[in-house]
PDB file of C-alpha atoms in Angstrom:
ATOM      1  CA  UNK A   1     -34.922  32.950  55.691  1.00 92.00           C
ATOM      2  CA  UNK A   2     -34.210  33.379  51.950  1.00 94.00           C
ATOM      3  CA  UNK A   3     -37.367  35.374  51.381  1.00 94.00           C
ATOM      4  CA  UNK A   4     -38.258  37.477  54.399  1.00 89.00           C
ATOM      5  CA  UNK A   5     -34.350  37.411  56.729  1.00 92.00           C
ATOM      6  CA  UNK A   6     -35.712  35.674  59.357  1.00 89.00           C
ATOM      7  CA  UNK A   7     -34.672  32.338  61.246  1.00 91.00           C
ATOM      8  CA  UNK A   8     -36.121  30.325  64.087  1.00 88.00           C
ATOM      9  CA  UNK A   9     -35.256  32.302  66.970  1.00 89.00           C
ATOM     10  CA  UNK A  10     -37.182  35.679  65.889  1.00 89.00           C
ATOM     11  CA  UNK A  11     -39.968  33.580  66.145  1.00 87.00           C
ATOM     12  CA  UNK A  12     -39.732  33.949  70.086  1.00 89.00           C
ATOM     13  CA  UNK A  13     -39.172  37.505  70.705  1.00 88.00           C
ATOM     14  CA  UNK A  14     -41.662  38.456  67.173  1.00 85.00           C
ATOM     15  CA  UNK A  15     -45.500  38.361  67.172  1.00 82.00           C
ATOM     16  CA  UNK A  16     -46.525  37.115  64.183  1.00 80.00           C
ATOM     17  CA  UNK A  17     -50.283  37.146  63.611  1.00 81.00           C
ATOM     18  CA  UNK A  18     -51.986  34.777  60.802  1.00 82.00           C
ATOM     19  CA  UNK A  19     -55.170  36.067  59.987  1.00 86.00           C
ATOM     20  CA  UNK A  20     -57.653  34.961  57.034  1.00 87.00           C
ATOM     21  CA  UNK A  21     -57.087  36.364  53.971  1.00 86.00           C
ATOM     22  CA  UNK A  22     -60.520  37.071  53.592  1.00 88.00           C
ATOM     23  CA  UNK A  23     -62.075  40.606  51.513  1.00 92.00           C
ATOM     24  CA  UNK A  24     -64.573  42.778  53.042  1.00 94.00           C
ATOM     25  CA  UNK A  25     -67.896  41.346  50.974  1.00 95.00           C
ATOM     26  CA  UNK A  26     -71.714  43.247  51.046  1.00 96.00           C
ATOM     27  CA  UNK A  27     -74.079  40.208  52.317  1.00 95.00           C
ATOM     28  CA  UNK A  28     -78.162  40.320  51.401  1.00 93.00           C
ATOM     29  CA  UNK A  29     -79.867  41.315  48.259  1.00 95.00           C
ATOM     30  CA  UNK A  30     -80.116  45.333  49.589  1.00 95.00           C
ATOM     31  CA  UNK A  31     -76.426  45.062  50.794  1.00 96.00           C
ATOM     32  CA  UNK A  32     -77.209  46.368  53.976  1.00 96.00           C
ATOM     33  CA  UNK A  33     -75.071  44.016  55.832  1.00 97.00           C
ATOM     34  CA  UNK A  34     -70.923  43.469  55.841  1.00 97.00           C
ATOM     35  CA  UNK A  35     -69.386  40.293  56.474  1.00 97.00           C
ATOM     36  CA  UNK A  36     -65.532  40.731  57.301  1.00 95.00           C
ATOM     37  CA  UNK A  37     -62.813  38.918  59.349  1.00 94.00           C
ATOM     38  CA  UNK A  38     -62.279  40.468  62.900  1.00 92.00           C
ATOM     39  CA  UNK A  39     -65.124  42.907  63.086  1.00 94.00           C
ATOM     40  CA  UNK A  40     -65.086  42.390  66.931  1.00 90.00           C
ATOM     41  CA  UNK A  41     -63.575  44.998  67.884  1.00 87.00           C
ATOM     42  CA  UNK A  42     -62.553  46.923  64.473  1.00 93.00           C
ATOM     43  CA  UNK A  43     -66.020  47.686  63.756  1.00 96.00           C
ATOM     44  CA  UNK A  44     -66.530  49.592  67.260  1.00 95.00           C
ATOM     45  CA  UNK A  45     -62.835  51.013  66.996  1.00 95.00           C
ATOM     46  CA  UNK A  46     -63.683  52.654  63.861  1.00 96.00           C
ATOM     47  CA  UNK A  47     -66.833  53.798  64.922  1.00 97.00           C
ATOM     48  CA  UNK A  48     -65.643  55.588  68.091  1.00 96.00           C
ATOM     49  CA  UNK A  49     -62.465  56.811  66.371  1.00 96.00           C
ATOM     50  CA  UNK A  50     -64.735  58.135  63.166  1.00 97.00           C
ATOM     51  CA  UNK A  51     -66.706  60.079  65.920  1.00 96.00           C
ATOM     52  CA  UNK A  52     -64.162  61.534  67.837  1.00 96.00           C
ATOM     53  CA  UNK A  53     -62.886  63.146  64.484  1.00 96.00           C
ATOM     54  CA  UNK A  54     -66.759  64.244  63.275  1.00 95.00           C
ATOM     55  CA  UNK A  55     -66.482  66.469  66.928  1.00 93.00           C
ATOM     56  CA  UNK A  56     -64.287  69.923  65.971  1.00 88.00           C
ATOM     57  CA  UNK A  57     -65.297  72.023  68.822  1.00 87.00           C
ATOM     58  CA  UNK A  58     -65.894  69.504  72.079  1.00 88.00           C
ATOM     59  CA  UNK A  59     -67.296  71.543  75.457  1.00 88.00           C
ATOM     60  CA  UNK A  60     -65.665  69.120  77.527  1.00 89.00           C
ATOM     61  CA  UNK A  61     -61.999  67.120  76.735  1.00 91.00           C
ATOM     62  CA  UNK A  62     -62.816  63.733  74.475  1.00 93.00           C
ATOM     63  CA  UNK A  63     -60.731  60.897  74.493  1.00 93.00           C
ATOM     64  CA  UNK A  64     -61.073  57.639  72.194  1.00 95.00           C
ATOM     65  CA  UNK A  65     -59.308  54.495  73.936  1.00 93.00           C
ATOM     66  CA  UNK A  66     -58.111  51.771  71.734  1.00 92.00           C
ATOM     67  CA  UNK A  67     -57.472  49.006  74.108  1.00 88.00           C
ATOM     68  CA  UNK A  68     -54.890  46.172  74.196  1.00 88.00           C
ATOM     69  CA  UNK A  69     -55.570  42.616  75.689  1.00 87.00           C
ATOM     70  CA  UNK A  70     -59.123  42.837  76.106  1.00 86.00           C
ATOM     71  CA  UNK A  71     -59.741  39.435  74.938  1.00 83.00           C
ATOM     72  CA  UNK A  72     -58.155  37.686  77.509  1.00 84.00           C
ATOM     73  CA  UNK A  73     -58.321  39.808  80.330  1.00 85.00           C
ATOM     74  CA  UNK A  74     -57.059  43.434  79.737  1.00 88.00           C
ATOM     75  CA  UNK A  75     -53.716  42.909  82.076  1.00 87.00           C
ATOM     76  CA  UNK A  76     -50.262  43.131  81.335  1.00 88.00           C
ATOM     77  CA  UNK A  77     -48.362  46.295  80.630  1.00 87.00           C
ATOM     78  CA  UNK A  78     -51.090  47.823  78.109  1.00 88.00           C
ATOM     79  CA  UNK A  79     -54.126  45.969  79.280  1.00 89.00           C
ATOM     80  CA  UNK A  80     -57.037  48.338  80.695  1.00 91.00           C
ATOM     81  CA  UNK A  81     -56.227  47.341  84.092  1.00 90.00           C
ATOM     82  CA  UNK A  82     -52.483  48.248  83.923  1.00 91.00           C
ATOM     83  CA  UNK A  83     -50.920  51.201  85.610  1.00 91.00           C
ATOM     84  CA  UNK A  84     -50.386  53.223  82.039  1.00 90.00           C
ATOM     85  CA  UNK A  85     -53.852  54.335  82.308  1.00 90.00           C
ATOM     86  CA  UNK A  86     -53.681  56.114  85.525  1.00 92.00           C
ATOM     87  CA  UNK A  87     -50.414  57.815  84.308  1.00 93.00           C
ATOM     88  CA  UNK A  88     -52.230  58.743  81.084  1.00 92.00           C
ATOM     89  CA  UNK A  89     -54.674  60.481  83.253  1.00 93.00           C
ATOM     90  CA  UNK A  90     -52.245  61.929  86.402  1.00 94.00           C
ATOM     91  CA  UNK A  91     -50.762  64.016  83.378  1.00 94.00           C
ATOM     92  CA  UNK A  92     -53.684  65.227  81.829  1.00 91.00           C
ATOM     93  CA  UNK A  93     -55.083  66.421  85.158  1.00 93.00           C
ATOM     94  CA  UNK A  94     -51.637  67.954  86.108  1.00 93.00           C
ATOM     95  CA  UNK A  95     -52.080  70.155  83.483  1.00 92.00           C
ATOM     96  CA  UNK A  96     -54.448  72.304  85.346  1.00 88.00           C
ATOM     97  CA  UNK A  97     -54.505  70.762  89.004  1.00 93.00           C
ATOM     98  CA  UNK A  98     -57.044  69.048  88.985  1.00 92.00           C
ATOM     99  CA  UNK A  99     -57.333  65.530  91.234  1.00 94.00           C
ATOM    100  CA  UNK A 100     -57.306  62.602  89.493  1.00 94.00           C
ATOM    101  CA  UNK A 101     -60.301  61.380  91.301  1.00 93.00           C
ATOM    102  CA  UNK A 102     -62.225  64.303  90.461  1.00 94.00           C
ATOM    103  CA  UNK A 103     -61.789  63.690  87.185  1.00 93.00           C
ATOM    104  CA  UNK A 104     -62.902  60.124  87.192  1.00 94.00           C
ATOM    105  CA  UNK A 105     -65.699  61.127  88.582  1.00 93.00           C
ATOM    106  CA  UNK A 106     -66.640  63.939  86.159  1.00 93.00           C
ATOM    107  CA  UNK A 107     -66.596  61.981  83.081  1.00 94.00           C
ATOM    108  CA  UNK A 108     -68.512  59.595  81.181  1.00 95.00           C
ATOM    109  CA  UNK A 109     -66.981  56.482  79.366  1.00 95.00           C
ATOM    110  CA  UNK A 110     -69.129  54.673  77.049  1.00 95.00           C
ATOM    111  CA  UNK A 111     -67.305  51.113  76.427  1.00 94.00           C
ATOM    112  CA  UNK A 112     -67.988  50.348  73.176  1.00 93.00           C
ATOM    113  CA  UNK A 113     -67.298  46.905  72.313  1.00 92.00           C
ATOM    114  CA  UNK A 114     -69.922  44.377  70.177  1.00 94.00           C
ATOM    115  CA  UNK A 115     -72.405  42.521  71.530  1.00 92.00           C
ATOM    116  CA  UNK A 116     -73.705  39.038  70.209  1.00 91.00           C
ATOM    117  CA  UNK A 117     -76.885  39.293  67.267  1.00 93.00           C
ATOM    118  CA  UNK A 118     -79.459  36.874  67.658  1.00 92.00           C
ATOM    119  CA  UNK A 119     -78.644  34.131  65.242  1.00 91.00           C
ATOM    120  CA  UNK A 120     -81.835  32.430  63.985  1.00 90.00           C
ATOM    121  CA  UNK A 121     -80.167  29.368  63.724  1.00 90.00           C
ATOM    122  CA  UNK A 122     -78.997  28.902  67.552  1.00 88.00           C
ATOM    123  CA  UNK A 123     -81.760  30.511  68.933  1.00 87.00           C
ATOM    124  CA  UNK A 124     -81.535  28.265  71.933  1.00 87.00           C
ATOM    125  CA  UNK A 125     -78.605  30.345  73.828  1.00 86.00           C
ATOM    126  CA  UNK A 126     -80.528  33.824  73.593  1.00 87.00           C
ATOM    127  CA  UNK A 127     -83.313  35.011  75.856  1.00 85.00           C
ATOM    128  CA  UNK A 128     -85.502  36.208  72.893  1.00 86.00           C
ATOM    129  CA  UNK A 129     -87.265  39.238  74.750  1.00 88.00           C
ATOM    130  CA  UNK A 130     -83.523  40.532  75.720  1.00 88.00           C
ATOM    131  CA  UNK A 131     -81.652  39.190  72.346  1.00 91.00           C
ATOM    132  CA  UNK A 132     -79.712  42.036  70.006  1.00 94.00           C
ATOM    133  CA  UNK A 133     -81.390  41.780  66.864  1.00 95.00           C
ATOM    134  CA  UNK A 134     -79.572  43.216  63.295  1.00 95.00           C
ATOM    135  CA  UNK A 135     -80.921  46.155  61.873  1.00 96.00           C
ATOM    136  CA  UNK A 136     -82.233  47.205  65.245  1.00 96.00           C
ATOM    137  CA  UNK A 137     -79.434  49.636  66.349  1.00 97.00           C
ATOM    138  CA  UNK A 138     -76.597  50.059  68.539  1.00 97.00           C
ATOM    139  CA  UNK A 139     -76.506  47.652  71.273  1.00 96.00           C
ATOM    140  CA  UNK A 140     -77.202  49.160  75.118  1.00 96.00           C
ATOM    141  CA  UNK A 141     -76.080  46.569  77.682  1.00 93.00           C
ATOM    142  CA  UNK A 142     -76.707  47.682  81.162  1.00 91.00           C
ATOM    143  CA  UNK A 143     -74.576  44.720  82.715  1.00 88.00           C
ATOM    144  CA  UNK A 144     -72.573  42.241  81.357  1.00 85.00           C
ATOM    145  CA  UNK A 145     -71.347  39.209  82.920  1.00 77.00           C
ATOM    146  CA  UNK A 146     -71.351  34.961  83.251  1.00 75.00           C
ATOM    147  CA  UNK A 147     -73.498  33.138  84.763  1.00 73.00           C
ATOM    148  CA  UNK A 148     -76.345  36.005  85.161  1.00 67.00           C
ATOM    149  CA  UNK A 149     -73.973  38.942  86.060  1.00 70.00           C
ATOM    150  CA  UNK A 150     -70.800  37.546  87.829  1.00 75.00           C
ATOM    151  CA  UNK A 151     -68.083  39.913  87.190  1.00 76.00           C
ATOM    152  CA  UNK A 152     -70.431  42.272  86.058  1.00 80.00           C
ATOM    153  CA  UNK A 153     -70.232  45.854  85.500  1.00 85.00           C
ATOM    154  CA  UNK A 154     -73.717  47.212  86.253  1.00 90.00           C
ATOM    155  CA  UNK A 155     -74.400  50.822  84.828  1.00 92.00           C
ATOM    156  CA  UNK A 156     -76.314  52.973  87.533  1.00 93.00           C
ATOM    157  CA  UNK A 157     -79.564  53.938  86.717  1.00 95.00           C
ATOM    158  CA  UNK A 158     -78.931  58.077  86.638  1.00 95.00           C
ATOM    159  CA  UNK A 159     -75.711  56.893  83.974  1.00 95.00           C
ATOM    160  CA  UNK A 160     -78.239  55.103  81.753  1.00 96.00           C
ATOM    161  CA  UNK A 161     -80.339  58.090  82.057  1.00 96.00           C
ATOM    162  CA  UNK A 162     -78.105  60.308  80.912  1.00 95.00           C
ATOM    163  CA  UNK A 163     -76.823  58.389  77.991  1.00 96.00           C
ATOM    164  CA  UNK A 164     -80.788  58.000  76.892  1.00 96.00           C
ATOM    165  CA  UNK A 165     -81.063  61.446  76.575  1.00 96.00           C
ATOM    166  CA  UNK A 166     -78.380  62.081  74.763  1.00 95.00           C
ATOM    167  CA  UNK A 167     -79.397  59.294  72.026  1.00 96.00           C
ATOM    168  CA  UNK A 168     -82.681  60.886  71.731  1.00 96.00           C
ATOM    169  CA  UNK A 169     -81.280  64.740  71.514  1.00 95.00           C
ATOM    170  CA  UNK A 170     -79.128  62.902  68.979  1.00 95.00           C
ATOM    171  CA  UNK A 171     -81.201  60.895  67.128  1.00 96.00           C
ATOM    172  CA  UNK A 172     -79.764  57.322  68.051  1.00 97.00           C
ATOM    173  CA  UNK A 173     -81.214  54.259  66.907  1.00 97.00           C
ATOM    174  CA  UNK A 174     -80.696  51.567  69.961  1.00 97.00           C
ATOM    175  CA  UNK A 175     -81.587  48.598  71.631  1.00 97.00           C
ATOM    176  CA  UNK A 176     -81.510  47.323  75.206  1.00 95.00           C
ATOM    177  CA  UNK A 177     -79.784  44.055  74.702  1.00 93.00           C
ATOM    178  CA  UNK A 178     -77.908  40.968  77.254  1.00 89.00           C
ATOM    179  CA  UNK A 179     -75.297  38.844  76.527  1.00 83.00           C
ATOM    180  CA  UNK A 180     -77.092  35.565  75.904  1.00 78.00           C
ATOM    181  CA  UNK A 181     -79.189  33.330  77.904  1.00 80.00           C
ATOM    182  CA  UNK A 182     -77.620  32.618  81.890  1.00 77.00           C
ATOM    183  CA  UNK A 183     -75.199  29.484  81.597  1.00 75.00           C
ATOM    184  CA  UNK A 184     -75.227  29.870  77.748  1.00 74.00           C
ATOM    185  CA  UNK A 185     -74.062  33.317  76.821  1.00 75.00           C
ATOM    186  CA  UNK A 186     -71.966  36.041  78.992  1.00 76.00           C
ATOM    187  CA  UNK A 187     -69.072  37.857  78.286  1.00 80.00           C
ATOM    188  CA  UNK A 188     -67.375  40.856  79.704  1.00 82.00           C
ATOM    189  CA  UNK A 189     -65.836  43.860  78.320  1.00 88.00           C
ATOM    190  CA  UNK A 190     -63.286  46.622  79.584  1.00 90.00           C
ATOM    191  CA  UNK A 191     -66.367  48.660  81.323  1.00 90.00           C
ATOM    192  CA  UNK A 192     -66.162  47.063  84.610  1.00 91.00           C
ATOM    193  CA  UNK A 193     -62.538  48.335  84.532  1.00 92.00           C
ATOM    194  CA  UNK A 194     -63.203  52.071  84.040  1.00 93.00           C
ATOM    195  CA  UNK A 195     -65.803  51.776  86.402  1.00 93.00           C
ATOM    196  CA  UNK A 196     -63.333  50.319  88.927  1.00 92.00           C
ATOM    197  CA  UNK A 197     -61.798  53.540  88.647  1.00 93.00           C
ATOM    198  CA  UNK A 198     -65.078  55.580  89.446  1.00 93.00           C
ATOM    199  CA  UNK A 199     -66.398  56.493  86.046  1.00 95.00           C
ATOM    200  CA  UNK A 200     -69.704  56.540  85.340  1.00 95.00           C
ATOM    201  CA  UNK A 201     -69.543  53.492  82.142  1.00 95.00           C
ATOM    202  CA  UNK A 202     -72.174  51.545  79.720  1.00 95.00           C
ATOM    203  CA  UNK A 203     -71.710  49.207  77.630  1.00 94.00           C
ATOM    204  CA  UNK A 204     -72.847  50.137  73.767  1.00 95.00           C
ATOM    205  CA  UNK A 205     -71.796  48.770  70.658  1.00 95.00           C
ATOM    206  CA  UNK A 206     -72.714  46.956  67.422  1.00 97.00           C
ATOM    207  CA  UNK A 207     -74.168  43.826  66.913  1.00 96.00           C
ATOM    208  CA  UNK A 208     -72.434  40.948  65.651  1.00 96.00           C
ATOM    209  CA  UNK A 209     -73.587  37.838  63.758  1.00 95.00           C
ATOM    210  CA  UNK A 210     -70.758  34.225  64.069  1.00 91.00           C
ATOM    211  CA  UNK A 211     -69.298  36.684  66.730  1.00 89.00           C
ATOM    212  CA  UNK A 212     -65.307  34.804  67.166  1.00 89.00           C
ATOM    213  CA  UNK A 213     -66.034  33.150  64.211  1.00 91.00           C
ATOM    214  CA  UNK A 214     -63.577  33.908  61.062  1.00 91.00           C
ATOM    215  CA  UNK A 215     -65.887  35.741  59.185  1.00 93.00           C
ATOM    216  CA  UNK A 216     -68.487  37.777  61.050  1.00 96.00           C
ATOM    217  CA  UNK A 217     -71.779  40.132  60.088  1.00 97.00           C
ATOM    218  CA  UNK A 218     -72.478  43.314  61.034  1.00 97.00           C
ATOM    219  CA  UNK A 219     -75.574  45.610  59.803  1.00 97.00           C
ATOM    220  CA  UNK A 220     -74.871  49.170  58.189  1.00 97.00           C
ATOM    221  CA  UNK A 221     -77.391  50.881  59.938  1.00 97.00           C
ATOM    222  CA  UNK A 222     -75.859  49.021  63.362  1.00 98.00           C
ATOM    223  CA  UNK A 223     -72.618  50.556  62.414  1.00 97.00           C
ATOM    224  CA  UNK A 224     -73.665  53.825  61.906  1.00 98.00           C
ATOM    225  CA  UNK A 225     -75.681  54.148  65.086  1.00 98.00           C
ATOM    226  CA  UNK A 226     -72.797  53.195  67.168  1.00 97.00           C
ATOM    227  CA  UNK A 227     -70.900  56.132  65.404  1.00 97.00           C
ATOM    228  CA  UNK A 228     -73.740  58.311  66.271  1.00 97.00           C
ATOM    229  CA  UNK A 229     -73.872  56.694  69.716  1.00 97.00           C
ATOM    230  CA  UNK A 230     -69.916  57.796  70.205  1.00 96.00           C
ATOM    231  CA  UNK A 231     -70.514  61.119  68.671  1.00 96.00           C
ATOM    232  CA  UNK A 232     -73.516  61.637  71.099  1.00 95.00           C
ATOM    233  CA  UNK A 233     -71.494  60.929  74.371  1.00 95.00           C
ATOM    234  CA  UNK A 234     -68.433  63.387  72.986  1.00 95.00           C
ATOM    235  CA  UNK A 235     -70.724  66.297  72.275  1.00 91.00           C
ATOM    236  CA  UNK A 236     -73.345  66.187  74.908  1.00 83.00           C
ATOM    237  CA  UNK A 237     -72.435  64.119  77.894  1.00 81.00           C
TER     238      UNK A 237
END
């Protein structure tokens, strides 16, 4: 109270955070990776914001989504799945009268969140032929899930289509990657959400090494794909 004004009872209506206090370091003897504290999701908010800004004359509107809650569910008032979204989006289209479902189903919404690195060390709870490696690019998962692909959201085959030729008009470095071995790895993301609402949506982002852990590993050359993975999707999709 002395030092900062507070007492007890702000603790209840605050939110405090304690993070580590942890620098940004350069790991491996060319540097080429970057060990930090909470690079799941910073790594792929920076990338997709970094993008969006690289993009000065769009043909189409582009929109970069940082979402709240995502870790434990995306509900609540600014979760994925609230109501805000749809508002965001009523008002947008109201601009020019156009229907809300029209417009879900005219765009494209690449959910960029990391996906787990094979670790060499646990290499029991990857399938190897399906495993994100480092170094190998941006991370394409078709479907995400537990438990094989329960609660998945499962990209269509014409929207995976369309997002491979983008990366190759584009130059994109990726992988085709899964979330871990069945009844060992899984996960889900905020994908299956937008695709609730009918928009076409894959999952793409960076790979992460001690993914959860406090100090996680991501790849330079991972990082920059999924920039030029965003920056793809803006421009040509």
């Amino acid at each position: 109270n002395e030092k900062y004004g507070m007492v007890e009872s702000d603790f209840i209506s605050a939110e405090f955070e304690m993070v580590p206090a942890l620098k940004s370091k350069y790991v491996g003897f060319d540097k080429s990776l970057i060990a930090a504290y909470a690079h799941d999701d910073r790594v792929c908010s920076y990338t997709a914001l970094t993008a969006l800004l690289d993009v000065t004359e769009p043909e189409k509107t582009c929109l970069c989504i940082l979402a709240d809650k995502e870790e434990v569910g995306s509900g609540g008032l600014s979760g994925v799945r609230s109501y805000a979204y749809d508002m965001f989006f009523e008002d947008l289209c109201a601009m020019d009268g156009t229907r809300l479902s029209d417009c879900y189903a005219n765009s494209f919404c690449l959910s960029s969140d990391v996906t787990s690195a094979h670790d060499p060390l646990y290499p029991d709870v990857d399938e190897m032929q399906n495993a994100a490696r480092i170094n190998y690019g941006v991370g394409v998962c078709k479907y995400t899930g537990a438990r094989g692909k329960g609660g998945a959201s499962d990209a269509s085959a014409e929207t995976m289509g369309r997002l491979r030729s983008a990366f190759a008009r584009e130059g994109v470095l990726w992988q085709s990657v899964e979330l871990g071995k069945v009844d060992k790895g899984g996960g889900g993301t905020v994908a299956i959400f937008f695709s609730n609402r009918g928009i076409p949506t894959v999952d793409a982002g960076v790979p992460v090494l001690s993914m959860h852990a406090p100090y996680e590993v991501v790849s330079k050359i991972d990082a920059y794909m999924t920039f030029k993975a965003a920056r793809a999707v803006y421009k040509e999709i």
